[in-house]
Amino acid sequence: MTDASVRPLTVPQFLAAKAQGKKLAVVTAYDHLWAGISDAAGVDAILVGDTVGMVVQGHNTTLPVTVGQMIYHAEMVCRAVKRALVVVDLPYLSYHVSPRQAIRNAGRIIKQTGAAAVKLEGGVTQGDTIRALTNAEIPVMGHVGLRPQSVRKLGGMGKVQRDEEQLLADAHAAQDAGAFAIVLELIPRSIAARITKELSIPTIGIGAGPDCDGQVLVGPDLLGLTGDFHPKFLKKYADLRTAAINALQQYTQEVHNGEFPTAGHSHE
Ligand code: KIV
């Protein structure tokens, strides 16, 4: 049975949260199970991030992820979500060739998955593309600071971005082109605070300090599922990896020694 009282959060409501002084909690999810749990917990938005390439597929970067894979994961997520705004990453080279290419790929994602919006990385250099997408009625979340799709150019994944004037220019360019929100990744707190003050759209930080309008974390990171990953910006709210290993060890032991299944687990 569906709960008719639950209404999906809209892009205008997400945008309006800033003026209302409401902080926004965003988390990544890649499948039906975790998206449903995240939605039930009350997060404001679920990002089907191209981090799927690293967290789920086991690559070292997000670069190999394809549009088809993003659609596959976003469909699973959208089937589970009742309230949160679902945003889907445009993967590497799915929008860099031209604004037309971006509309085609983002259009496929929106039409086939039912997601509300797409996210792309870049500010000044992606202004025309963000404008073209918003003109095509596709809401866009921007992403500046560390841009994992530019890992080859930036020279590494974990580098804090410190060029204040460039970061401000990028953030303003994304807003001016029509982005309804913007991710600020791995930039100093003071710069994130300045961008947050200057922009009228919500800033969603990750490694950008406490002054942003919201926060995004990779779901499996905050749940403690990703083992040895301990960057300074991450707070782990659970240790599900240890809990899962303990449960699976106990299960294995009980099957090996005949403790499980018992008669009580059998059908007559
Ligand atoms: O792909 C992703 O998960 C992201 C977040 C880390 C912001 O872009």
Coordinates of C-alpha atoms and ligand atoms in Angstrom, one line a residue:
M1 CA 0.0 0.0 0.0
T2 CA 1.4 3.5 -0.8
D3 CA 1.2 6.3 1.7
A4 CA -0.6 9.1 -0.1
S5 CA 0.4 11.6 2.5
V6 CA 4.1 11.3 1.5
R7 CA 4.9 13.8 -1.2
P8 CA 8.3 13.9 -2.9
L9 CA 10.4 16.9 -2.2
T10 CA 10.6 19.1 -5.3
V11 CA 13.5 21.1 -6.7
P12 CA 11.8 24.4 -5.8
Q13 CA 11.3 23.2 -2.2
F14 CA 15.0 22.1 -2.0
L15 CA 16.1 25.5 -3.3
A16 CA 13.8 27.3 -0.9
A17 CA 15.3 25.6 2.1
K18 CA 18.2 28.0 2.1
A19 CA 16.0 31.1 2.5
Q20 CA 14.0 29.2 5.2
G21 CA 17.3 28.5 7.1
K22 CA 16.7 24.7 6.9
K23 CA 19.9 22.6 6.5
L24 CA 19.8 19.9 3.9
A25 CA 21.0 16.3 4.4
V26 CA 22.1 14.5 1.3
V27 CA 23.4 11.0 1.0
T28 CA 24.5 8.8 -1.9
A29 CA 22.8 5.5 -2.6
Y30 CA 23.1 3.2 -5.5
D31 CA 20.4 0.5 -5.1
H32 CA 16.9 -0.1 -4.0
L33 CA 17.8 -1.5 -0.5
W34 CA 19.9 1.5 0.6
A35 CA 17.8 4.1 -1.1
G36 CA 14.7 2.8 0.7
I37 CA 16.6 2.9 4.1
S38 CA 17.9 6.4 3.4
D39 CA 14.5 7.6 2.4
A40 CA 12.8 6.1 5.5
A41 CA 15.4 7.9 7.6
G42 CA 14.3 11.2 6.2
V43 CA 17.2 12.5 4.2
D44 CA 16.3 15.4 2.0
A45 CA 18.0 14.2 -1.2
I46 CA 19.6 11.0 -2.5
L47 CA 22.4 11.4 -4.9
V48 CA 23.0 8.5 -7.3
G49 CA 26.7 9.4 -7.4
D50 CA 29.2 8.3 -9.9
T51 CA 31.1 7.2 -6.8
V52 CA 29.2 4.0 -7.7
G53 CA 32.3 3.3 -9.9
M54 CA 34.5 3.2 -6.8
V55 CA 32.2 2.0 -4.0
V56 CA 30.3 -0.6 -5.9
Q57 CA 32.3 -1.5 -9.0
G58 CA 35.8 -1.3 -7.3
H59 CA 37.5 1.1 -9.7
N60 CA 40.2 3.6 -8.4
T61 CA 38.4 6.5 -10.0
T62 CA 34.9 7.5 -11.2
L63 CA 36.0 7.7 -14.8
P64 CA 34.9 4.3 -16.1
V65 CA 31.2 4.8 -15.2
T66 CA 28.8 5.0 -18.1
V67 CA 25.4 6.6 -18.7
G68 CA 23.8 3.2 -19.0
Q69 CA 25.2 2.2 -15.6
M70 CA 23.9 5.4 -14.0
I71 CA 20.5 4.7 -15.5
Y72 CA 20.6 1.1 -14.1
H73 CA 21.4 2.3 -10.6
A74 CA 19.1 5.3 -10.7
E75 CA 16.1 3.2 -11.7
M76 CA 16.6 1.0 -8.6
V77 CA 16.9 4.0 -6.4
C78 CA 13.9 5.7 -7.8
R79 CA 11.7 2.6 -7.3
A80 CA 12.5 2.8 -3.6
V81 CA 12.2 6.5 -2.9
K82 CA 9.0 8.1 -1.8
R83 CA 10.0 11.5 -0.4
A84 CA 13.7 12.4 -1.0
L85 CA 14.7 14.4 -4.1
V86 CA 16.7 12.0 -6.4
V87 CA 19.7 13.6 -8.2
V88 CA 21.8 11.5 -10.6
D89 CA 25.4 12.2 -11.6
L90 CA 26.2 12.7 -15.2
P91 CA 29.3 10.5 -15.6
Y92 CA 32.6 11.5 -17.1
L93 CA 32.5 12.4 -20.8
S94 CA 28.7 12.3 -20.9
Y95 CA 28.4 16.1 -21.1
H96 CA 31.9 17.4 -21.9
V97 CA 31.6 17.2 -25.7
S98 CA 28.8 19.7 -26.2
P99 CA 25.6 21.0 -24.5
R100 CA 23.6 18.9 -27.1
Q101 CA 25.4 15.8 -25.8
A102 CA 24.6 16.8 -22.2
I103 CA 20.8 17.3 -23.0
R104 CA 20.7 13.9 -24.8
N105 CA 22.3 12.0 -21.9
A106 CA 20.6 13.9 -19.1
G107 CA 17.3 13.6 -20.9
R108 CA 17.7 9.8 -21.1
I109 CA 18.5 9.7 -17.4
I110 CA 15.4 11.8 -16.4
K111 CA 13.0 10.1 -18.8
Q112 CA 14.1 6.5 -18.0
T113 CA 14.6 6.7 -14.3
G114 CA 12.1 9.3 -13.0
A115 CA 14.9 11.2 -11.1
A116 CA 14.3 14.9 -10.4
A117 CA 17.6 16.3 -11.4
V118 CA 21.2 15.7 -12.6
K119 CA 24.5 16.8 -11.2
L120 CA 27.6 17.7 -13.2
E121 CA 31.1 18.8 -12.2
G122 CA 32.5 22.2 -13.2
G123 CA 31.7 25.9 -12.9
V124 CA 32.9 28.4 -15.4
T125 CA 33.8 25.8 -18.0
Q126 CA 30.3 24.2 -17.8
G127 CA 28.2 27.4 -17.7
D128 CA 26.9 26.9 -21.3
T129 CA 26.0 23.3 -20.5
I130 CA 24.2 24.0 -17.3
R131 CA 22.3 26.8 -19.1
A132 CA 21.4 24.4 -22.0
L133 CA 20.1 21.8 -19.5
T134 CA 18.0 24.1 -17.5
N135 CA 16.6 25.6 -20.7
A136 CA 15.6 22.0 -21.6
E137 CA 13.8 21.9 -18.3
I138 CA 16.3 19.6 -16.7
P139 CA 17.2 20.8 -13.1
V140 CA 21.0 20.8 -12.5
M141 CA 23.0 20.6 -9.3
G142 CA 26.5 22.0 -9.8
H143 CA 29.7 20.6 -8.2
V144 CA 32.9 22.7 -7.7
G145 CA 36.1 22.4 -5.7
L146 CA 37.6 18.9 -6.0
R147 CA 36.1 17.4 -9.1
P148 CA 36.8 13.7 -9.2
Q149 CA 36.2 13.5 -12.9
S150 CA 39.1 15.9 -13.3
V151 CA 41.4 13.6 -11.3
R152 CA 44.0 13.4 -14.1
K153 CA 44.2 17.2 -14.5
L154 CA 44.1 18.0 -10.8
G155 CA 46.8 15.4 -10.0
G156 CA 44.9 13.4 -7.4
M157 CA 41.7 12.6 -5.6
G158 CA 42.2 14.0 -2.1
K159 CA 43.7 17.4 -2.9
V160 CA 42.1 20.4 -1.1
Q161 CA 41.2 23.1 -3.6
R162 CA 42.5 26.5 -2.4
D163 CA 42.2 29.0 -5.3
E164 CA 39.6 31.3 -3.8
E165 CA 39.0 33.5 -6.8
Q166 CA 38.6 30.5 -9.1
L167 CA 36.3 28.7 -6.7
L168 CA 34.1 31.8 -6.3
A169 CA 34.0 32.3 -10.1
D170 CA 33.0 28.6 -10.6
A171 CA 30.2 28.8 -8.0
H172 CA 28.8 32.0 -9.4
A173 CA 29.0 30.7 -12.9
A174 CA 27.0 27.6 -11.9
Q175 CA 24.4 29.7 -10.2
D176 CA 24.2 32.2 -13.0
A177 CA 23.7 29.4 -15.5
G178 CA 20.7 28.1 -13.6
A179 CA 21.9 25.5 -11.1
F180 CA 19.4 25.0 -8.2
A181 CA 22.1 23.9 -5.7
I182 CA 25.8 23.3 -5.7
V183 CA 28.2 20.7 -4.1
L184 CA 31.3 22.2 -2.6
E185 CA 33.9 19.4 -2.4
L186 CA 37.1 19.6 -0.4
I187 CA 37.7 23.3 0.0
P188 CA 38.8 25.3 3.0
R189 CA 36.0 26.3 5.4
S190 CA 36.5 30.1 5.0
I191 CA 36.1 29.8 1.2
A192 CA 33.0 27.6 1.5
A193 CA 31.5 30.1 4.0
R194 CA 32.1 33.0 1.6
I195 CA 30.5 31.1 -1.3
T196 CA 27.6 30.1 0.9
K197 CA 27.1 33.8 1.9
E198 CA 27.3 35.1 -1.7
L199 CA 25.1 32.5 -3.4
S200 CA 21.3 32.4 -3.2
I201 CA 21.2 28.7 -4.0
P202 CA 22.0 26.1 -1.4
T203 CA 25.6 24.9 -1.0
I204 CA 26.0 21.3 -0.1
G205 CA 29.4 20.6 1.4
I206 CA 31.6 17.6 1.6
G207 CA 34.9 18.4 3.2
A208 CA 33.9 22.0 3.2
G209 CA 33.2 22.8 6.8
P210 CA 30.1 23.5 8.8
D211 CA 29.0 26.8 7.2
C212 CA 27.4 25.3 4.1
D213 CA 23.6 25.1 3.7
G214 CA 23.7 21.3 3.7
Q215 CA 26.0 18.3 3.7
V216 CA 26.5 15.2 1.5
L217 CA 28.3 12.0 2.4
V218 CA 28.8 8.8 0.5
G219 CA 26.3 6.4 2.2
P220 CA 28.5 3.4 2.7
D221 CA 31.2 5.8 4.2
L222 CA 29.0 7.3 6.9
L223 CA 27.7 3.8 7.7
G224 CA 31.2 2.5 8.2
L225 CA 31.0 0.0 5.4
T226 CA 34.0 1.1 3.5
G227 CA 36.7 -0.2 5.9
D228 CA 40.0 1.7 5.9
F229 CA 38.7 5.0 4.5
H230 CA 39.2 7.7 7.2
P231 CA 39.4 11.2 5.6
K232 CA 39.3 14.1 8.0
F233 CA 35.9 15.3 6.7
L234 CA 34.2 11.9 7.3
K235 CA 32.1 11.1 10.4
K236 CA 31.1 7.5 10.6
Y237 CA 27.7 7.1 12.3
A238 CA 28.0 3.3 12.5
D239 CA 30.4 0.4 12.1
L240 CA 28.3 -1.8 9.8
R241 CA 31.4 -3.4 8.3
T242 CA 32.4 -4.9 11.7
A243 CA 28.8 -5.8 12.5
A244 CA 28.4 -7.5 9.1
I245 CA 31.6 -9.5 9.4
N246 CA 30.7 -10.6 13.0
A247 CA 27.2 -11.7 11.8
L248 CA 28.6 -13.6 8.8
Q249 CA 31.4 -15.2 10.9
Q250 CA 28.8 -16.4 13.4
Y251 CA 26.5 -17.7 10.6
T252 CA 29.4 -19.6 9.0
Q253 CA 30.5 -21.1 12.3
E254 CA 26.9 -22.2 13.1
V255 CA 26.4 -23.8 9.7
H256 CA 29.8 -25.6 10.0
N257 CA 29.1 -27.0 13.4
G258 CA 25.4 -27.8 12.7
E259 CA 23.9 -25.3 15.1
F260 CA 21.9 -23.7 12.3
P261 CA 19.4 -24.4 11.0
T262 CA 17.5 -26.0 13.9
A263 CA 14.3 -27.9 13.9
G264 CA 12.6 -24.6 14.6
H265 CA 13.8 -23.3 11.3
S266 CA 12.2 -26.3 9.4
H267 CA 8.8 -26.8 7.7
E268 CA 6.9 -30.0 8.6
Ligands
KIV1 O1 29.6 10.9 -6.9 C1 29.4 11.3 -5.7 O2 29.1 10.5 -4.8 C2 29.6 12.7 -5.4 C3 29.5 13.1 -4.0 C4 30.8 12.7 -3.2 C5 29.3 14.5 -3.8 O3 29.7 13.5 -6.3

